[in-house]
Amino acid sequence: MSRTKTWIDTPTAPAFVPPPGAVDAHVHVFGPEAQFPFSPKAKYHPEDATPEMLFALRDRLGFSRNVIVQASCHGTDNAATLAAIAKSGGLACGVAVVDPDIDLPELQRLHAGGIRGVRFNFLKRLVDDAPKGKFLEIARKIAPLGWHVVVYFEADLLDELVPFLEAIPTIVVVDHLGRPDIAQGRDGKDIIAFKHLLDAHPHIWTKVSGAERLSPQGPPFDDFVAVIRPLVERYPDRVLWGSDWPHPNMEHRIPDDGSLVDVIPRIAVTADLQRKLLIDNPMRLYWPEFW
Ligand SMILES: O=C(O)c1cc(C(=O)O)oc(=O)c1
């Protein structure tokens, strides 16, 4: 498999200046492969996207902290994510992918390394299987540590997943809004179903991320803004934002990270909403000791 590059080296500096202390709550690192080989089950083979590159991007975009989410290409070996957190000087936390037979000492090792959640991935193009029963076992194991669950699924799976999401005994954060079809508009069936989910379940949060993945129109993402701004206003205390750098699998539509940051003041239109989205909510979840 040839290696793919899915980011630009020098994104535009955004016009929007995030408030001091802002958290980019969804990023990944890839490798470096020589030190942290990819999983044999990986569905893509990216170029190295290193912690140093991530921290340079963080500074360029005007953020203070990162949440590093274990990418599927690293399977359940969280070493690259942990190494990046260790290099961040306390400015990054992480979300891991783990096996159901993980024991308490290993969970404690991950916690000491800055992991604060686990991710369950349901995308068939990214993982071979998504065993709900085993995921629930994991959720029950991590709950006592104060961790939460991050779930990545596509809109057509939502109905089927509701009982599973209801059974998770921690906060649940949905990645990239559960991938609604944005072309349906703000009253489309995918967004209505997602609103029903959040209305009925106060423990479910969402990342209002993925404009580059979800917007058929592309930059400046007017279609995404029209659909997602009402969600930020409806659930101001349950939304997180992430750049999704280095944008796995986006080699054919590589986004300019600066243009993604400039979506923020259009979906969170007041300073109060921006502070909740970028500081209060992620700090409550990832750095509660400072909150
Ligand atoms: O849509 C994707 O391709 C994607 C992949 C991964 C991953 O490989 O972990 O993470 C994401 O947040 C999004």
Tab-separated table of C-alpha atoms and ligand atoms in Angstrom:
chain	number	residue	atom	x	y	z
A	1	MET	CA	0.000	0.000	0.000
A	2	SER	CA	1.550	3.328	-0.949
A	3	ARG	CA	1.647	5.940	1.774
A	4	THR	CA	-0.912	8.732	1.670
A	5	LYS	CA	-0.521	12.340	2.703
A	6	THR	CA	-3.736	14.042	3.759
A	7	TRP	CA	-2.723	17.455	5.095
A	8	ILE	CA	-1.067	20.620	3.845
A	9	ASP	CA	2.173	21.690	5.463
A	10	THR	CA	1.433	25.368	5.881
A	11	PRO	CA	-2.273	26.029	6.269
A	12	THR	CA	-3.658	29.540	6.073
A	13	ALA	CA	-3.572	31.397	9.377
A	14	PRO	CA	-7.253	31.625	10.329
A	15	ALA	CA	-8.991	34.984	10.630
A	16	PHE	CA	-10.758	33.737	13.776
A	17	VAL	CA	-8.621	33.907	16.901
A	18	PRO	CA	-9.658	31.193	19.374
A	19	PRO	CA	-9.962	32.355	22.989
A	20	PRO	CA	-6.872	31.697	25.140
A	21	GLY	CA	-6.999	28.130	26.441
A	22	ALA	CA	-8.930	26.744	23.452
A	23	VAL	CA	-8.864	22.960	22.963
A	24	ASP	CA	-8.701	21.263	19.560
A	25	ALA	CA	-10.506	18.125	20.751
A	26	HIS	CA	-10.045	15.812	17.773
A	27	VAL	CA	-6.628	15.253	16.207
A	28	HIS	CA	-4.522	12.191	15.455
A	29	VAL	CA	-0.862	11.290	15.100
A	30	PHE	CA	0.482	8.755	12.595
A	31	GLY	CA	3.672	6.957	13.630
A	32	PRO	CA	6.412	7.822	13.064
A	33	GLU	CA	6.246	4.396	11.433
A	34	ALA	CA	9.883	3.513	12.142
A	35	GLN	CA	9.139	3.766	15.852
A	36	PHE	CA	5.429	2.952	15.972
A	37	PRO	CA	4.478	0.612	13.099
A	38	PHE	CA	0.909	0.646	11.822
A	39	SER	CA	-1.483	-2.201	12.581
A	40	PRO	CA	-1.439	-5.156	10.151
A	41	LYS	CA	-5.212	-4.591	9.916
A	42	ALA	CA	-4.886	-0.889	8.995
A	43	LYS	CA	-7.075	0.138	6.060
A	44	TYR	CA	-4.792	2.979	4.998
A	45	HIS	CA	-1.062	3.632	5.160
A	46	PRO	CA	-0.371	7.268	5.927
A	47	GLU	CA	2.830	9.251	5.890
A	48	ASP	CA	4.167	10.104	9.328
A	49	ALA	CA	2.220	12.851	11.062
A	50	THR	CA	4.358	13.457	14.131
A	51	PRO	CA	3.742	15.129	17.497
A	52	GLU	CA	6.083	17.961	16.526
A	53	MET	CA	4.004	18.640	13.409
A	54	LEU	CA	0.836	18.520	15.494
A	55	PHE	CA	2.132	21.010	18.061
A	56	ALA	CA	3.310	23.386	15.316
A	57	LEU	CA	-0.170	23.248	13.793
A	58	ARG	CA	-1.784	23.808	17.210
A	59	ASP	CA	0.251	26.988	17.642
A	60	ARG	CA	-0.375	28.175	14.097
A	61	LEU	CA	-4.141	27.773	14.471
A	62	GLY	CA	-4.108	29.549	17.837
A	63	PHE	CA	-5.075	26.643	20.089
A	64	SER	CA	-3.664	25.811	23.520
A	65	ARG	CA	-4.411	22.108	23.929
A	66	ASN	CA	-5.150	18.957	21.938
A	67	VAL	CA	-7.100	15.774	22.441
A	68	ILE	CA	-5.324	13.047	20.492
A	69	VAL	CA	-7.708	10.337	19.336
A	70	GLN	CA	-6.204	6.946	18.531
A	71	ALA	CA	-6.450	6.529	14.756
A	72	SER	CA	-7.694	3.226	13.332
A	73	CYS	CA	-4.410	2.664	11.475
A	74	HIS	CA	-2.723	2.036	14.852
A	75	GLY	CA	-5.259	-0.585	15.957
A	76	THR	CA	-5.241	-1.194	19.716
A	77	ASP	CA	-1.562	-0.309	20.195
A	78	ASN	CA	-1.763	3.159	21.726
A	79	ALA	CA	2.007	3.712	21.892
A	80	ALA	CA	2.132	6.495	19.281
A	81	THR	CA	-0.731	8.355	20.961
A	82	LEU	CA	0.888	7.980	24.399
A	83	ALA	CA	4.263	9.152	23.082
A	84	ALA	CA	2.663	12.259	21.611
A	85	ILE	CA	0.861	13.027	24.873
A	86	ALA	CA	4.127	12.579	26.781
A	87	LYS	CA	5.836	15.095	24.480
A	88	SER	CA	3.080	17.688	24.891
A	89	GLY	CA	4.136	18.877	28.321
A	90	GLY	CA	0.630	18.468	29.727
A	91	LEU	CA	-1.045	20.167	26.768
A	92	ALA	CA	-2.557	16.984	25.317
A	93	CYS	CA	-4.830	14.203	26.560
A	94	GLY	CA	-5.903	11.154	24.620
A	95	VAL	CA	-8.633	8.717	23.660
A	96	ALA	CA	-7.498	5.096	23.252
A	97	VAL	CA	-8.712	2.015	21.430
A	98	VAL	CA	-8.510	-1.064	23.655
A	99	ASP	CA	-9.309	-4.766	23.728
A	100	PRO	CA	-12.136	-6.027	25.944
A	101	ASP	CA	-9.760	-8.222	27.967
A	102	ILE	CA	-7.730	-5.194	29.085
A	103	ASP	CA	-6.937	-5.391	32.823
A	104	LEU	CA	-6.918	-2.747	35.530
A	105	PRO	CA	-3.119	-2.256	35.666
A	106	GLU	CA	-3.083	-1.588	31.907
A	107	LEU	CA	-5.997	0.850	32.218
A	108	GLN	CA	-4.133	2.596	35.032
A	109	ARG	CA	-1.018	2.790	32.856
A	110	LEU	CA	-3.068	4.431	30.113
A	111	HIS	CA	-4.635	6.817	32.628
A	112	ALA	CA	-1.187	7.825	33.915
A	113	GLY	CA	-0.229	8.436	30.279
A	114	GLY	CA	-3.081	10.904	29.817
A	115	ILE	CA	-5.821	8.717	28.323
A	116	ARG	CA	-9.301	9.854	29.367
A	117	GLY	CA	-11.607	7.878	27.074
A	118	VAL	CA	-12.005	4.938	24.688
A	119	ARG	CA	-13.161	4.988	21.100
A	120	PHE	CA	-15.583	2.574	19.427
A	121	ASN	CA	-15.451	2.707	15.637
A	122	PHE	CA	-18.346	1.354	13.559
A	123	LEU	CA	-17.154	2.378	10.084
A	124	LYS	CA	-16.819	-0.706	7.891
A	125	ARG	CA	-14.217	0.993	5.707
A	126	LEU	CA	-12.004	1.491	8.808
A	127	VAL	CA	-12.429	-1.616	10.970
A	128	ASP	CA	-13.194	-5.308	10.367
A	129	ASP	CA	-15.726	-5.647	13.139
A	130	ALA	CA	-17.495	-3.615	15.810
A	131	PRO	CA	-18.680	-6.038	18.510
A	132	LYS	CA	-21.272	-4.178	20.617
A	133	GLY	CA	-21.212	-6.717	23.460
A	134	LYS	CA	-17.446	-6.386	23.827
A	135	PHE	CA	-17.653	-2.615	23.573
A	136	LEU	CA	-20.120	-2.600	26.481
A	137	GLU	CA	-17.711	-4.726	28.517
A	138	ILE	CA	-15.044	-2.116	27.882
A	139	ALA	CA	-17.417	0.739	28.749
A	140	ARG	CA	-18.214	-0.884	32.081
A	141	LYS	CA	-14.492	-1.310	32.836
A	142	ILE	CA	-13.518	2.264	32.063
A	143	ALA	CA	-16.455	3.969	33.826
A	144	PRO	CA	-14.883	3.815	37.321
A	145	LEU	CA	-11.832	5.705	36.040
A	146	GLY	CA	-14.012	8.686	35.127
A	147	TRP	CA	-13.368	8.132	31.408
A	148	HIS	CA	-15.929	8.517	28.652
A	149	VAL	CA	-16.708	6.786	25.366
A	150	VAL	CA	-16.201	8.235	21.888
A	151	VAL	CA	-18.265	6.617	19.124
A	152	TYR	CA	-17.784	6.945	15.369
A	153	PHE	CA	-20.672	5.811	13.157
A	154	GLU	CA	-22.552	6.834	10.035
A	155	ALA	CA	-26.127	8.162	10.034
A	156	ASP	CA	-27.669	5.020	8.558
A	157	LEU	CA	-26.583	3.053	11.650
A	158	LEU	CA	-28.085	5.423	14.198
A	159	ASP	CA	-31.460	3.696	14.774
A	160	GLU	CA	-29.810	0.353	15.286
A	161	LEU	CA	-27.281	1.809	17.732
A	162	VAL	CA	-29.711	3.563	20.078
A	163	PRO	CA	-30.092	0.676	22.617
A	164	PHE	CA	-26.297	0.278	22.645
A	165	LEU	CA	-25.727	3.998	23.227
A	166	GLU	CA	-28.351	3.982	25.983
A	167	ALA	CA	-26.536	1.142	27.763
A	168	ILE	CA	-23.206	2.983	27.995
A	169	PRO	CA	-22.753	4.114	31.606
A	170	THR	CA	-20.531	7.133	30.826
A	171	ILE	CA	-20.704	10.290	28.768
A	172	VAL	CA	-20.771	9.358	25.066
A	173	VAL	CA	-19.227	11.708	22.495
A	174	VAL	CA	-20.269	11.164	18.875
A	175	ASP	CA	-17.486	11.817	16.366
A	176	HIS	CA	-18.196	14.095	13.398
A	177	LEU	CA	-21.920	14.374	14.275
A	178	GLY	CA	-22.569	10.762	13.332
A	179	ARG	CA	-21.945	11.703	9.707
A	180	PRO	CA	-25.335	13.133	8.643
A	181	ASP	CA	-26.122	13.801	4.997
A	182	ILE	CA	-25.690	17.587	5.079
A	183	ALA	CA	-27.318	17.931	1.647
A	184	GLN	CA	-30.654	17.082	3.304
A	185	GLY	CA	-30.504	20.481	5.028
A	186	ARG	CA	-31.245	21.568	8.597
A	187	ASP	CA	-34.600	19.799	8.706
A	188	GLY	CA	-33.392	16.689	6.905
A	189	LYS	CA	-34.089	13.245	8.316
A	190	ASP	CA	-30.509	12.615	9.487
A	191	ILE	CA	-30.352	15.778	11.575
A	192	ILE	CA	-33.863	15.252	12.953
A	193	ALA	CA	-32.897	11.732	14.066
A	194	PHE	CA	-29.690	13.039	15.628
A	195	LYS	CA	-31.599	15.761	17.505
A	196	HIS	CA	-34.026	13.149	18.828
A	197	LEU	CA	-31.049	11.175	20.105
A	198	LEU	CA	-29.521	14.148	21.913
A	199	ASP	CA	-32.862	15.441	23.199
A	200	ALA	CA	-33.669	12.085	24.763
A	201	HIS	CA	-30.194	11.356	26.157
A	202	PRO	CA	-28.437	14.035	28.184
A	203	HIS	CA	-25.315	11.840	28.452
A	204	ILE	CA	-24.717	12.020	24.688
A	205	TRP	CA	-22.470	14.823	23.381
A	206	THR	CA	-21.152	15.470	19.881
A	207	LYS	CA	-18.128	16.859	18.112
A	208	VAL	CA	-19.286	19.500	15.640
A	209	SER	CA	-16.325	18.588	13.478
A	210	GLY	CA	-15.803	17.217	10.001
A	211	ALA	CA	-16.954	20.107	7.798
A	212	GLU	CA	-14.398	18.940	5.234
A	213	ARG	CA	-15.821	15.416	5.265
A	214	LEU	CA	-19.530	16.237	5.460
A	215	SER	CA	-19.954	19.317	3.262
A	216	PRO	CA	-20.746	18.493	-0.369
A	217	GLN	CA	-20.136	22.174	-1.214
A	218	GLY	CA	-16.664	22.418	0.320
A	219	PRO	CA	-15.063	25.687	1.493
A	220	PRO	CA	-16.315	27.980	2.943
A	221	PHE	CA	-18.725	25.232	4.073
A	222	ASP	CA	-21.946	27.290	3.945
A	223	ASP	CA	-24.040	24.115	3.811
A	224	PHE	CA	-22.367	22.705	6.946
A	225	VAL	CA	-22.782	26.011	8.800
A	226	ALA	CA	-26.512	26.225	7.987
A	227	VAL	CA	-27.147	22.750	9.369
A	228	ILE	CA	-24.794	22.731	12.362
A	229	ARG	CA	-25.198	26.207	13.871
A	230	PRO	CA	-28.682	25.316	15.248
A	231	LEU	CA	-27.180	22.263	16.949
A	232	VAL	CA	-24.508	24.318	18.716
A	233	GLU	CA	-27.255	26.646	19.944
A	234	ARG	CA	-29.492	23.783	21.067
A	235	TYR	CA	-26.785	21.823	22.946
A	236	PRO	CA	-24.228	24.472	23.984
A	237	ASP	CA	-22.931	22.404	26.917
A	238	ARG	CA	-22.527	19.145	24.976
A	239	VAL	CA	-20.474	20.136	21.936
A	240	LEU	CA	-16.751	19.875	21.233
A	241	TRP	CA	-14.785	21.050	18.206
A	242	GLY	CA	-11.843	19.352	16.495
A	243	SER	CA	-9.793	20.080	13.403
A	244	ASP	CA	-9.388	16.342	12.664
A	245	TRP	CA	-5.801	16.969	11.529
A	246	PRO	CA	-4.136	15.091	9.759
A	247	HIS	CA	-7.469	14.249	8.099
A	248	PRO	CA	-7.209	10.484	7.554
A	249	ASN	CA	-8.390	9.306	4.123
A	250	MET	CA	-8.895	12.831	2.757
A	251	GLU	CA	-6.139	12.638	0.131
A	252	HIS	CA	-8.562	13.624	-2.628
A	253	ARG	CA	-10.016	16.619	-0.745
A	254	ILE	CA	-7.275	17.839	1.557
A	255	PRO	CA	-8.639	20.720	3.641
A	256	ASP	CA	-6.905	23.931	4.623
A	257	ASP	CA	-6.968	23.829	8.432
A	258	GLY	CA	-7.230	27.618	8.612
A	259	SER	CA	-10.497	27.498	6.684
A	260	LEU	CA	-11.825	24.878	9.117
A	261	VAL	CA	-11.049	27.127	12.101
A	262	ASP	CA	-12.910	29.935	10.365
A	263	VAL	CA	-16.059	27.809	10.477
A	264	ILE	CA	-16.073	28.080	14.304
A	265	PRO	CA	-17.429	31.655	14.683
A	266	ARG	CA	-20.126	30.851	12.110
A	267	ILE	CA	-21.470	27.827	14.032
A	268	ALA	CA	-20.829	29.320	17.498
A	269	VAL	CA	-21.738	32.925	16.920
A	270	THR	CA	-21.292	34.480	20.373
A	271	ALA	CA	-18.248	34.663	22.654
A	272	ASP	CA	-20.231	32.665	25.217
A	273	LEU	CA	-20.944	29.801	22.794
A	274	GLN	CA	-17.323	29.855	21.615
A	275	ARG	CA	-16.028	29.629	25.185
A	276	LYS	CA	-18.281	26.643	25.924
A	277	LEU	CA	-17.351	24.876	22.689
A	278	LEU	CA	-13.612	25.457	22.860
A	279	ILE	CA	-12.843	25.677	26.581
A	280	ASP	CA	-15.569	24.842	29.135
A	281	ASN	CA	-16.851	21.616	27.564
A	282	PRO	CA	-13.527	19.999	26.620
A	283	MET	CA	-11.864	21.083	29.871
A	284	ARG	CA	-14.712	19.544	31.880
A	285	LEU	CA	-14.217	16.271	30.035
A	286	TYR	CA	-10.426	16.094	29.707
A	287	TRP	CA	-8.870	18.324	32.368
A	288	PRO	CA	-11.510	18.375	35.153
A	289	GLU	CA	-8.739	18.929	37.697
A	290	PHE	CA	-8.301	22.459	36.321
A	291	TRP	CA	-11.991	23.122	36.096
B	1	LIG	O1	-13.481	9.193	8.288
B	1	LIG	C1	-12.315	8.738	8.423
B	1	LIG	O2	-11.691	8.180	7.514
B	1	LIG	C2	-11.683	8.845	9.744
B	1	LIG	C3	-10.730	7.905	10.111
B	1	LIG	C4	-10.241	7.917	11.377
B	1	LIG	C5	-9.332	6.870	11.854
B	1	LIG	O3	-8.758	6.179	11.009
B	1	LIG	O4	-9.229	6.722	13.074
B	1	LIG	O5	-10.599	8.872	12.260
B	1	LIG	C6	-11.481	9.854	11.935
B	1	LIG	O6	-11.765	10.695	12.811
B	1	LIG	C7	-12.047	9.841	10.645
